[in-house]
Coordinates of C-alpha atoms in Angstrom, one line a residue:
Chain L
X1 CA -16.9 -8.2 0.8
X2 CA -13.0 -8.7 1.3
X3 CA -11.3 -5.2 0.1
X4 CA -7.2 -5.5 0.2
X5 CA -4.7 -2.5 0.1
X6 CA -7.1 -0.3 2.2
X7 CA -5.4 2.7 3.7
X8 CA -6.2 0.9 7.3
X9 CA -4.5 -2.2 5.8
X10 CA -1.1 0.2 4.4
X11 CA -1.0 1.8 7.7
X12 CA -1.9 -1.0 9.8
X13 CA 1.4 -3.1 9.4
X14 CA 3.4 -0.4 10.0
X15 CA 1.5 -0.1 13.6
X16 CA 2.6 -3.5 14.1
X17 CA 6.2 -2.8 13.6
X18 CA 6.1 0.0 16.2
X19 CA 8.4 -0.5 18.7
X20 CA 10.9 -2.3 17.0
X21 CA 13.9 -2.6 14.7
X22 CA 14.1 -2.8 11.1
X23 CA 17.6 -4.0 9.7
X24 CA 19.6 -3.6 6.8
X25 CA 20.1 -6.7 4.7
X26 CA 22.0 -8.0 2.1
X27 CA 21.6 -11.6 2.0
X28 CA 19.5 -14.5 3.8
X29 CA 22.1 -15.6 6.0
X30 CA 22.2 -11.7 8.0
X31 CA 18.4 -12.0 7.1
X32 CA 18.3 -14.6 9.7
X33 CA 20.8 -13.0 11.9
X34 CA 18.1 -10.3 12.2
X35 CA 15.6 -12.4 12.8
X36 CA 17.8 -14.5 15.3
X37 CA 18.2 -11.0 17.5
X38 CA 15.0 -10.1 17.6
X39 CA 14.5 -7.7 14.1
X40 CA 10.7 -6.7 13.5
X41 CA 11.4 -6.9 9.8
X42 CA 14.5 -6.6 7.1
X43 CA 15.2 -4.4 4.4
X44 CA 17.0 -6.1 1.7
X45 CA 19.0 -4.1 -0.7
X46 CA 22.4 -5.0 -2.6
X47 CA 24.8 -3.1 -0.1
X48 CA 24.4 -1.9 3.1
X49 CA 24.1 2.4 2.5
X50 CA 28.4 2.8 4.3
X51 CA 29.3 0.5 0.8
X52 CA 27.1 2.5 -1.4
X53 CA 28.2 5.9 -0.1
X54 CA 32.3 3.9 -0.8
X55 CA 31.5 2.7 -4.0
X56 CA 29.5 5.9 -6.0
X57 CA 28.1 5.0 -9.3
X58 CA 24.8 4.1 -9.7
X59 CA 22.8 1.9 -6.9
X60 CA 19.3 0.0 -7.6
X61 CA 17.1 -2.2 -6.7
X62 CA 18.4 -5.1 -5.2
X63 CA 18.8 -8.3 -7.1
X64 CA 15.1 -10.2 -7.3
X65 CA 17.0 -13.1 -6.1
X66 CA 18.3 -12.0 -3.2
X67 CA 15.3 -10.4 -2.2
X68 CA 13.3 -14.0 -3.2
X69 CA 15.8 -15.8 -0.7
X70 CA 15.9 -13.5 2.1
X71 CA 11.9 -13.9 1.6
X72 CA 12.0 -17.6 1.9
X73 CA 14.5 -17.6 5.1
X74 CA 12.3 -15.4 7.4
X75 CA 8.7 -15.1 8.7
X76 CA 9.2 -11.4 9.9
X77 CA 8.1 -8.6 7.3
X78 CA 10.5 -7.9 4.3
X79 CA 11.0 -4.7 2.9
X80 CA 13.1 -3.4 0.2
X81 CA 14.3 -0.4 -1.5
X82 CA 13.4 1.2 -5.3
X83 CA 14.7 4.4 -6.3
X84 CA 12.9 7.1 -6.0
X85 CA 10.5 7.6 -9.2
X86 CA 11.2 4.0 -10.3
X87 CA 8.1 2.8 -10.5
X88 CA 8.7 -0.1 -12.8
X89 CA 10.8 -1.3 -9.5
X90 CA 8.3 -1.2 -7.2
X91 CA 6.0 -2.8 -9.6
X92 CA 8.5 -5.8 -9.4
X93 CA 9.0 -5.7 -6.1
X94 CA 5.0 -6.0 -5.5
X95 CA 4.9 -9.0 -7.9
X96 CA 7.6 -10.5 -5.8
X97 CA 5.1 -10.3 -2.6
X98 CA 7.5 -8.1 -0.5
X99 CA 5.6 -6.6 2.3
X100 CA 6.7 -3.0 2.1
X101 CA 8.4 -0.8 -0.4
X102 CA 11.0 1.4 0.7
X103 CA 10.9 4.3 -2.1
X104 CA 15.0 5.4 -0.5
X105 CA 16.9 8.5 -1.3
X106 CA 19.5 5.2 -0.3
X107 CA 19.6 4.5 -4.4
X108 CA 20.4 6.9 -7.2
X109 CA 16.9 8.8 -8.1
X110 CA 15.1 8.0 -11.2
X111 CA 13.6 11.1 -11.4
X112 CA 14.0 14.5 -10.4
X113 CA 11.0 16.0 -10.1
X114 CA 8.4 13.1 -9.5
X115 CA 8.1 10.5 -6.8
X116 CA 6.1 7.0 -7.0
X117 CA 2.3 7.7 -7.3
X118 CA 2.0 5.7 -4.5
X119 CA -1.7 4.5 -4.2
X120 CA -1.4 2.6 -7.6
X121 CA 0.2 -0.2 -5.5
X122 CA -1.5 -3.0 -3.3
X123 CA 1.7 -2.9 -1.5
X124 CA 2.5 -0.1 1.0
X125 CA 5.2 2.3 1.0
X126 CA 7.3 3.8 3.3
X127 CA 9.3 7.4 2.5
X128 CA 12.2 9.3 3.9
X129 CA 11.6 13.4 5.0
X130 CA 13.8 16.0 6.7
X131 CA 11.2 18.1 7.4
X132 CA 7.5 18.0 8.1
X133 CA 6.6 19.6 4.7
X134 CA 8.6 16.5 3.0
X135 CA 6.7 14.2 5.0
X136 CA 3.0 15.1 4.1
X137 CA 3.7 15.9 0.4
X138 CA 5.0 11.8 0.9
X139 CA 1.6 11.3 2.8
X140 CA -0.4 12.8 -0.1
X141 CA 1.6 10.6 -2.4
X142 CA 0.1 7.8 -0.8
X143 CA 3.2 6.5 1.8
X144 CA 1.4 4.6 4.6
X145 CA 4.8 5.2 7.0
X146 CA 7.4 7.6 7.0
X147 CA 11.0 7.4 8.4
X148 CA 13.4 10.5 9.3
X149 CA 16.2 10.6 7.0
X150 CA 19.2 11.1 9.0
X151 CA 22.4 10.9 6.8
X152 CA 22.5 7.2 5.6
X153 CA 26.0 4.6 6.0
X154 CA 27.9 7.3 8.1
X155 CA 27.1 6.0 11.5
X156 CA 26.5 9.5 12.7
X157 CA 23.0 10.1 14.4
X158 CA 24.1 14.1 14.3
X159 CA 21.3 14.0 11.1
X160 CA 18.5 11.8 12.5
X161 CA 18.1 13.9 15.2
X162 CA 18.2 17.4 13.4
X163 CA 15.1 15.9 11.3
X164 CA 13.2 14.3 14.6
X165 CA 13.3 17.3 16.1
X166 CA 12.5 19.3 12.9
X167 CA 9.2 17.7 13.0
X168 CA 8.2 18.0 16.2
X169 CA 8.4 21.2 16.3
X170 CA 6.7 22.0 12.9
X171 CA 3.9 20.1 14.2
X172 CA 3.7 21.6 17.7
X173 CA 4.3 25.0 15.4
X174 CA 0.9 24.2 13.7
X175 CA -0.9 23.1 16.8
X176 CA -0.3 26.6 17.6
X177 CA -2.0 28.3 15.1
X178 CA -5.5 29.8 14.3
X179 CA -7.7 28.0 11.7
X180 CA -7.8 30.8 9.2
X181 CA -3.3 30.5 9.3
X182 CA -3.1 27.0 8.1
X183 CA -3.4 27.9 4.3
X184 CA -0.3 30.2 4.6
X185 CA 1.3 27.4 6.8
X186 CA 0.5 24.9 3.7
X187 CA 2.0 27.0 1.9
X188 CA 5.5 27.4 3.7
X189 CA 5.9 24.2 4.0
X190 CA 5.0 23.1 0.9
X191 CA 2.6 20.3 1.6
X192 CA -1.2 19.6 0.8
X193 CA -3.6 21.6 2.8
X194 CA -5.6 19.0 4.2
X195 CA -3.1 16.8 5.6
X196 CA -1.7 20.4 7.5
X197 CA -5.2 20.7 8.8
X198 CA -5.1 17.0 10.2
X199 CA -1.7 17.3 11.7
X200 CA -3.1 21.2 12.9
X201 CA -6.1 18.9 14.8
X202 CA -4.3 15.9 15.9
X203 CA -0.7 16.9 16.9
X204 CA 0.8 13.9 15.1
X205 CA 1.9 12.9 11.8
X206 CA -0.8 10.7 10.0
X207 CA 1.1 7.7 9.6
X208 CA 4.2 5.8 12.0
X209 CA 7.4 7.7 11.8
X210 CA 10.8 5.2 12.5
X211 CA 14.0 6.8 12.6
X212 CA 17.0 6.2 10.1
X213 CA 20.5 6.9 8.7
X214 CA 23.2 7.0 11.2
X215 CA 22.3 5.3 13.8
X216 CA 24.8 2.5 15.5
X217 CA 24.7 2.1 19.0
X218 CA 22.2 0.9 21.5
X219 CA 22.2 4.2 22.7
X220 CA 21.6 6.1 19.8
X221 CA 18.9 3.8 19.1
X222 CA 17.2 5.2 22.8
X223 CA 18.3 8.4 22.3
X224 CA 15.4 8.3 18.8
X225 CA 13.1 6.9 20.5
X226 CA 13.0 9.1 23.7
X227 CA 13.2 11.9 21.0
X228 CA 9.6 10.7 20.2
X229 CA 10.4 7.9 17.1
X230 CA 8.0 5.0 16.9
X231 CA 11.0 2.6 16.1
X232 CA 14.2 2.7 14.3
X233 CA 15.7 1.5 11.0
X234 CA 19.8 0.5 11.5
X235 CA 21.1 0.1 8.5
X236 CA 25.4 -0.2 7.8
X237 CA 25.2 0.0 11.9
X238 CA 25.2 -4.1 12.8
X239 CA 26.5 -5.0 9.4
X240 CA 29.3 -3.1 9.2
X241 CA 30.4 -3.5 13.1
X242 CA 32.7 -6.3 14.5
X243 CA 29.9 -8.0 16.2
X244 CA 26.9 -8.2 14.5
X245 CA 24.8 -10.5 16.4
X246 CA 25.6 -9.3 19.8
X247 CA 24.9 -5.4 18.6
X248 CA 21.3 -6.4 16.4
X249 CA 20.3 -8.1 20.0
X250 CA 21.3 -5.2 22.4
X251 CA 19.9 -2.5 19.6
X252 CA 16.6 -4.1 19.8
X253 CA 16.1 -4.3 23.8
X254 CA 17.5 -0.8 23.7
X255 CA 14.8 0.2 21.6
X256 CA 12.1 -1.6 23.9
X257 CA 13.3 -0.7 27.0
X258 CA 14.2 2.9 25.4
X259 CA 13.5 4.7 29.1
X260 CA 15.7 2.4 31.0
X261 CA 19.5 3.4 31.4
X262 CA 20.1 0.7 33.8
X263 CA 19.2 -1.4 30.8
X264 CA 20.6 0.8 27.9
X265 CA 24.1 0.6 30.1
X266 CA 23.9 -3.4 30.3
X267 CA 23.0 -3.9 26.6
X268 CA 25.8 -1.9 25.6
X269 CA 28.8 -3.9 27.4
X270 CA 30.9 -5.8 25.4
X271 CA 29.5 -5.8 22.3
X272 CA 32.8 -4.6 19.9
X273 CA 33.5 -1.8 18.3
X274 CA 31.0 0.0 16.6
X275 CA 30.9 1.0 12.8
X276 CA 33.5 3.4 11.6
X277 CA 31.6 6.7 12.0
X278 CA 31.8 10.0 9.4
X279 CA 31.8 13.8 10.4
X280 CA 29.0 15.1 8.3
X281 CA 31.4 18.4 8.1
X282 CA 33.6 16.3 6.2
X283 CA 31.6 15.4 3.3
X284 CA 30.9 17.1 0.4
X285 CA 27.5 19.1 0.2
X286 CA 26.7 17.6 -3.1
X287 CA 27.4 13.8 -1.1
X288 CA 24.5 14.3 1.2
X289 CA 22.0 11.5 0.3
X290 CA 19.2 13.4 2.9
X291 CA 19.0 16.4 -0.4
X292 CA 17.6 13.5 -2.8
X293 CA 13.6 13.8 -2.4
X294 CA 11.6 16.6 -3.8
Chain G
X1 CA -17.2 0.6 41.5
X2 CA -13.5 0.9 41.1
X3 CA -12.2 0.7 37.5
X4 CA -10.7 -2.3 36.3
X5 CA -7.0 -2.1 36.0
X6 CA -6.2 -3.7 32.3
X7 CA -2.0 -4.2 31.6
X8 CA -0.9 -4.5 27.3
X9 CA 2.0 -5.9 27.1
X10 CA 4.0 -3.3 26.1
X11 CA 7.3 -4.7 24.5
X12 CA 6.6 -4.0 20.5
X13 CA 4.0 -3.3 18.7
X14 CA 0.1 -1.8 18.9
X15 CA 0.3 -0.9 22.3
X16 CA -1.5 2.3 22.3
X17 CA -4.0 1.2 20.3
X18 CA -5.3 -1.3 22.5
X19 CA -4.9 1.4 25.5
X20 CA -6.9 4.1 23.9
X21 CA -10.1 1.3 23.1
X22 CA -9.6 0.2 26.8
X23 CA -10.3 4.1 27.7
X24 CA -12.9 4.9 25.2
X25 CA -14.9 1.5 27.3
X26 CA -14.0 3.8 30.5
X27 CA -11.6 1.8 31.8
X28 CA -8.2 1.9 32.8
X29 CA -5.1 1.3 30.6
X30 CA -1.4 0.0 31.5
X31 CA 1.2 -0.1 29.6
X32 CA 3.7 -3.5 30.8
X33 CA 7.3 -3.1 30.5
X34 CA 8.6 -5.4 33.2
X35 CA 7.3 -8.9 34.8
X36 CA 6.6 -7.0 38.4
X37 CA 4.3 -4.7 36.6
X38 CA 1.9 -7.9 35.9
X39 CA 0.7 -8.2 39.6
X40 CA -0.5 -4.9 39.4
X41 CA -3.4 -5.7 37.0
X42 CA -7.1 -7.1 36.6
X43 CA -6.6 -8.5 32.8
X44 CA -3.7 -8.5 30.1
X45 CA -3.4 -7.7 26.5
X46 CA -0.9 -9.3 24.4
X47 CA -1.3 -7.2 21.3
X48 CA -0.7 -7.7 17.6
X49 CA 3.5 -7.2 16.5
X50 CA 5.7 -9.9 15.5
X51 CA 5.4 -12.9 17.4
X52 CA 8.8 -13.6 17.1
X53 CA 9.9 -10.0 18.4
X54 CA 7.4 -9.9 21.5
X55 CA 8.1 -13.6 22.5
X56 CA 12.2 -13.3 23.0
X57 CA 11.7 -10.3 24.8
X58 CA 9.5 -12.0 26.7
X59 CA 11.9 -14.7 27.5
X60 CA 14.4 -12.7 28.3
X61 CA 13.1 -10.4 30.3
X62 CA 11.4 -13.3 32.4
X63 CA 7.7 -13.0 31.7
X64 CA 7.2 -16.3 30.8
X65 CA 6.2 -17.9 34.4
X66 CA 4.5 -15.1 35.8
X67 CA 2.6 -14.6 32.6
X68 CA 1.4 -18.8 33.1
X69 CA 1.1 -18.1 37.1
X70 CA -1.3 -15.1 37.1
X71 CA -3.0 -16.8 34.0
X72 CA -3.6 -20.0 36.1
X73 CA -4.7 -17.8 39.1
X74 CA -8.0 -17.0 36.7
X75 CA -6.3 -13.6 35.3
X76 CA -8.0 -12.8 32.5
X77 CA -6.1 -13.1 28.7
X78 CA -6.9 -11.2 25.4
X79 CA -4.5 -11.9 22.6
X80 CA -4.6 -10.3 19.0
X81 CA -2.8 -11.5 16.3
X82 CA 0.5 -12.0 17.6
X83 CA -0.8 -12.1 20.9
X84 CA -2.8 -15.3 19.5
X85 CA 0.5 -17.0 18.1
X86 CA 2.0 -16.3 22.0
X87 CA -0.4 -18.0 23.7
X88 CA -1.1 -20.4 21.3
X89 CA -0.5 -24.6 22.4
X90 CA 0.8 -25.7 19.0
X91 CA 2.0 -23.3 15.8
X92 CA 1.7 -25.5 12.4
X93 CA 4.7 -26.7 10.6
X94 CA 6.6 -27.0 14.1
X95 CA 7.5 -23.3 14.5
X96 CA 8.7 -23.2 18.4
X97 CA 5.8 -21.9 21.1
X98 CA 6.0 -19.3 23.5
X99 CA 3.5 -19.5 26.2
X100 CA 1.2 -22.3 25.4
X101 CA -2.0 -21.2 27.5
X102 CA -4.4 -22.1 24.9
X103 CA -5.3 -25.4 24.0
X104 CA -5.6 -24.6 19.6
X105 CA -3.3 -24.9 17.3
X106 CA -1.8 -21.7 14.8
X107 CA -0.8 -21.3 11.5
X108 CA 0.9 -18.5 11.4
X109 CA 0.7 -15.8 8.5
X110 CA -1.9 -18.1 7.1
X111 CA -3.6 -15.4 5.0
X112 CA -0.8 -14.6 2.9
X113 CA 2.0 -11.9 2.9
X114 CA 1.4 -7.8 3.2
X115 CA -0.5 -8.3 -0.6
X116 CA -2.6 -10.4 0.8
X117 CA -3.7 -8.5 4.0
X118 CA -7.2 -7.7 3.7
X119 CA -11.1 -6.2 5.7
X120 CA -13.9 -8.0 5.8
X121 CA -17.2 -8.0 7.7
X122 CA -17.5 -10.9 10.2
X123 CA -20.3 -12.1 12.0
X124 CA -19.5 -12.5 15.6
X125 CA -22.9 -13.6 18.0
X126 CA -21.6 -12.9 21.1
X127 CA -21.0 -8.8 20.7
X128 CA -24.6 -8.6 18.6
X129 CA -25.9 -8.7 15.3
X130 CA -24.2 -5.3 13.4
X131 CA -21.2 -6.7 11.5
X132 CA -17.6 -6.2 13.2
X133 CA -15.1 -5.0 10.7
X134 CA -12.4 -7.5 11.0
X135 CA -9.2 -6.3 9.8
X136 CA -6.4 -8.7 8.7
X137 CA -2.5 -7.9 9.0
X138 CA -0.6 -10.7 8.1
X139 CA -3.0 -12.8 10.1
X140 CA -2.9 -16.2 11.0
X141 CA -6.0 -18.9 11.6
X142 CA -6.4 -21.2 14.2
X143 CA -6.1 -24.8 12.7
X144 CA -7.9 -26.7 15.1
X145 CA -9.4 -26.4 18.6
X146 CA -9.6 -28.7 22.2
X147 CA -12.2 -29.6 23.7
X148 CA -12.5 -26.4 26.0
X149 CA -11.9 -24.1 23.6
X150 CA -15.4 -22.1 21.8
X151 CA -15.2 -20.9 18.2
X152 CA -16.8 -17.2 18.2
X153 CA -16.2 -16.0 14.6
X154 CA -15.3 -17.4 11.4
X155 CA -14.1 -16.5 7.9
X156 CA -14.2 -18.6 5.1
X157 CA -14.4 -21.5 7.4
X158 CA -11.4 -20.2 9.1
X159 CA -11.7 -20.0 13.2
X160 CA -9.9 -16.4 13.6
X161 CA -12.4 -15.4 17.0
X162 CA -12.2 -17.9 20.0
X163 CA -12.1 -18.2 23.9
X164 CA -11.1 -20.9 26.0
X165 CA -12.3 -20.0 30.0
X166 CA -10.3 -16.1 30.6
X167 CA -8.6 -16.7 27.3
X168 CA -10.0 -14.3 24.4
X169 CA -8.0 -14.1 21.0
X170 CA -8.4 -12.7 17.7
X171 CA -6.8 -13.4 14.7
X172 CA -7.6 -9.8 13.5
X173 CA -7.0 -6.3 15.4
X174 CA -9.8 -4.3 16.8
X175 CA -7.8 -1.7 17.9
X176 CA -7.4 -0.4 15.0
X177 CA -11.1 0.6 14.4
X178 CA -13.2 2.8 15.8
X179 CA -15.2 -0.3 17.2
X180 CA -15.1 -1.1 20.8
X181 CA -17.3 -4.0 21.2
X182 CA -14.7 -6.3 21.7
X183 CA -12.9 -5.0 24.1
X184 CA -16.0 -4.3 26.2
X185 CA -16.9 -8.6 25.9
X186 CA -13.4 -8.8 27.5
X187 CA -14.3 -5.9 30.3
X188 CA -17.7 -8.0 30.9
X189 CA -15.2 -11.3 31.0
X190 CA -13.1 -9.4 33.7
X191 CA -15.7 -8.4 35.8
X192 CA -17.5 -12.4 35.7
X193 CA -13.9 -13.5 36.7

């Protein structure tokens, strides 16, 4: 019997991707640049999260098109984004045949109380969290990989590492506890009960965790990674710098060799100037894209 | 008897996965970051990721020769997946190859996209009768075969299990079952070698 969109199946690709870098696409010809430098897979969306945060009003889906192009250039894994709660999106993007759906805080929320039931798709999904709490109630929903949030398009890794570390030491915080605590620990943070009693056992999150939003250096790319992420998302980081190719290649052996400064300090000569970055002091609370996810 | 010393390549991908199946067969596990590391070990794993990913860094960081040297020397090979494309002689539809150790020809992603991924029981003779769960990522088949190389499992009239002397490979990944079987037919290949 051949059974598809088993949880082993979900969680399997992302095991695969481990490691590696995801990029931020908008198009088939940076699609290939990606793929040129060494990407593990793309995420194709209509602007690159630095333009989104710019431009305010509403952002969606990305344009079936674009996302059927990019598709047709590469032979790496392509993802793309839905807003949260669109389900009608992701059921689009799984009749398109992309290989994982990112359900992103990135777009404008479709709803504000519900995310996608998740295991209604053949497709797997990967979520955003802050927090460890955010994370399993994603799990529980069905996500088959999760990604720290960090603050998306400000080139500012200040977030992505508040969030890493947030979860490591919720979970560490469990593995410390007493069988008969982990209802009240469900309870506090807000997730299902038998995915705190998993993480209690195992000491890890159920599912690979990549690290996202702000990253855009080869070193903060290491810096994730030694923080304990199983791979990194860089999103407006090669785009929106003045030497995309040269910074997608040194991000991704900066990633392998994450435990290497010799090879951190090599990788990061003469590559251009990096994005623009933003002081997350400086933007308004109510601007934070990490807040959107319930 | 002194434990066999098995490297996984260790650029991207299921690295771990491989290492804790090589423990749970009570053997050792070593994860491969650079080319000197290779002349430290009994047998290699070039695990499942994306081909494309695995084999640049491999170029670049010079694995390439040593890799085909140790290989020649009778080291022992186990790809999965990816690890299959790697050390594959010819990809279908002219896609460029990396090492080319092993005389079959690949189609990569020939299963389909992530939709199509699926699990299936195969029948594989050489690791006994009880069904393997063969779980497919992506996966690609091999095409067609040498003279030197021995089909050990198909699907559908796909080859997606084969060996060719120290070379093992699998279209599908083991590591991520509970199932050690294969991996202990590549320890019993290691310790014949």
């Amino acid at each position: 019997m051949v059974k598809k969109g088993t949880s082993r199946i979900k969680k399997g690709l992302a095991e695969m991707l481990k490691g590696g870098v995801i990029m931020d696409v908008t198009n088939a010809e940076q699609a290939k640049i990606a793929e040129v430098a060494g990407a593990v897979a793309v995420m194709a969306l209509e602007r690159v999260p630095a333009d989104i945060r710019a431009a305010g009003g509403v952002a969606r889906m990305a344009d079936p098109l674009v996302i059927e192009e990019i598709m047709n250039t590469v032979t790496i894994p392509v993802m793309a984004k839905v807003r949260i709660g669109h389900f009608v999106e992701a059921q689009v993007l799984e009749t398109l045949g992309v290989d994982y759906i990112d359900e992103s805080e990135v777009l404008t929320p479709a709803d504000e109380a519900n995310h996608i039931n998740k295991f209604n798709f053949t497709v797997p999904f990967i979520c955003g969290a802050t927090n460890l709490g955010e994370a399993l109630r994603r799990i529980g929903e069905g996500a088959a990989m999760m990604r720290t949030k960090g603050e998306a398009g400000t080139g500012n890794v200040v977030e992505a590492v508040r969030h890493m570390r947030t979860i490591i030491a919720e979970i560490s915080w469990l593995k410390g506890l007493r069988e008969d605590e982990l209802m009240a620990a469900a309870k506090k943070l807000q997730a299902p009960y038998e995915l705190i009693c998993e993480v209690a056992q195992t000491g890890k999150l159920p599912v690979v965790n990549f690290s996202a939003g702000g990253i855009a250096t080869p070193a903060d790319a290491s810096l994730m990674m030694q923080l304990g992420a199983d791979g990194v998302f860089v999103g407006s980081g090669i785009f929106k710098s003045k030497n995309p190719e040269a910074r997608a290649k040194a991000t991704v052996e900066a990633t392998t060799h994450f435990n290497d400064p010799q090879v951190i300090a090599k990788v990061s000569k003469g590559i251009g100037e990096a994005m623009e970055g933003l002081d997350i002091g400086e933007i308004e609370k109510n601007k934070l894209i990490q807040y959107r996810g319930w | 008897m002194v434990k066999k010393n098995i490297g996984v390549l260790s650029l991207q991908g299921a690295v771990r996965e491989h290492i804790h199946m090589i423990e749970s067969c009570g053997t050792r596990g070593t994860p491969i970051k650079r080319p000197d590391e290779l002349f430290c070990i009994d047998a290699l794993i070039i695990p499942g990721g994306e081909s494309t990913t695995i084999g640049k860094l491999m170029l670049k960081y010079g694995f390439m020769d040593t890799i085909r040297q140790l290989c020649e020397e009778g080291m022992p090979v186990y790809g999965t997946c990816a690890g299959l494309i790697l050390l594959a002689k010819k990809i279908k539809d002219g896609d460029r190859t990396w090492l080319g150790l092993m005389d079959v020809e690949v189609r990569r992603n020939a299963f389909g996209r992530q939709r199509e991924s699926f699990e299936t029981n195969l029948d594989i003779p050489d690791i006994g009768k009880d069904p393997f769960a063969g779980v497919f990522i992506r996966a690609p088949w091999v095409e067609s075969i040498g003279k030197d190389v021995r089909v050990m499992s198909k699907f559908e009239d796909k080859i997606v299990m084969a060996c060719q002397g120290r070379i093992l490979v699998t279209a599908f990944h083991p590591e991520l079952t509970g199932d050690n079987r294969i991996h202990n037919y590549f320890i019993e290949m290691i310790k014949k070698s």
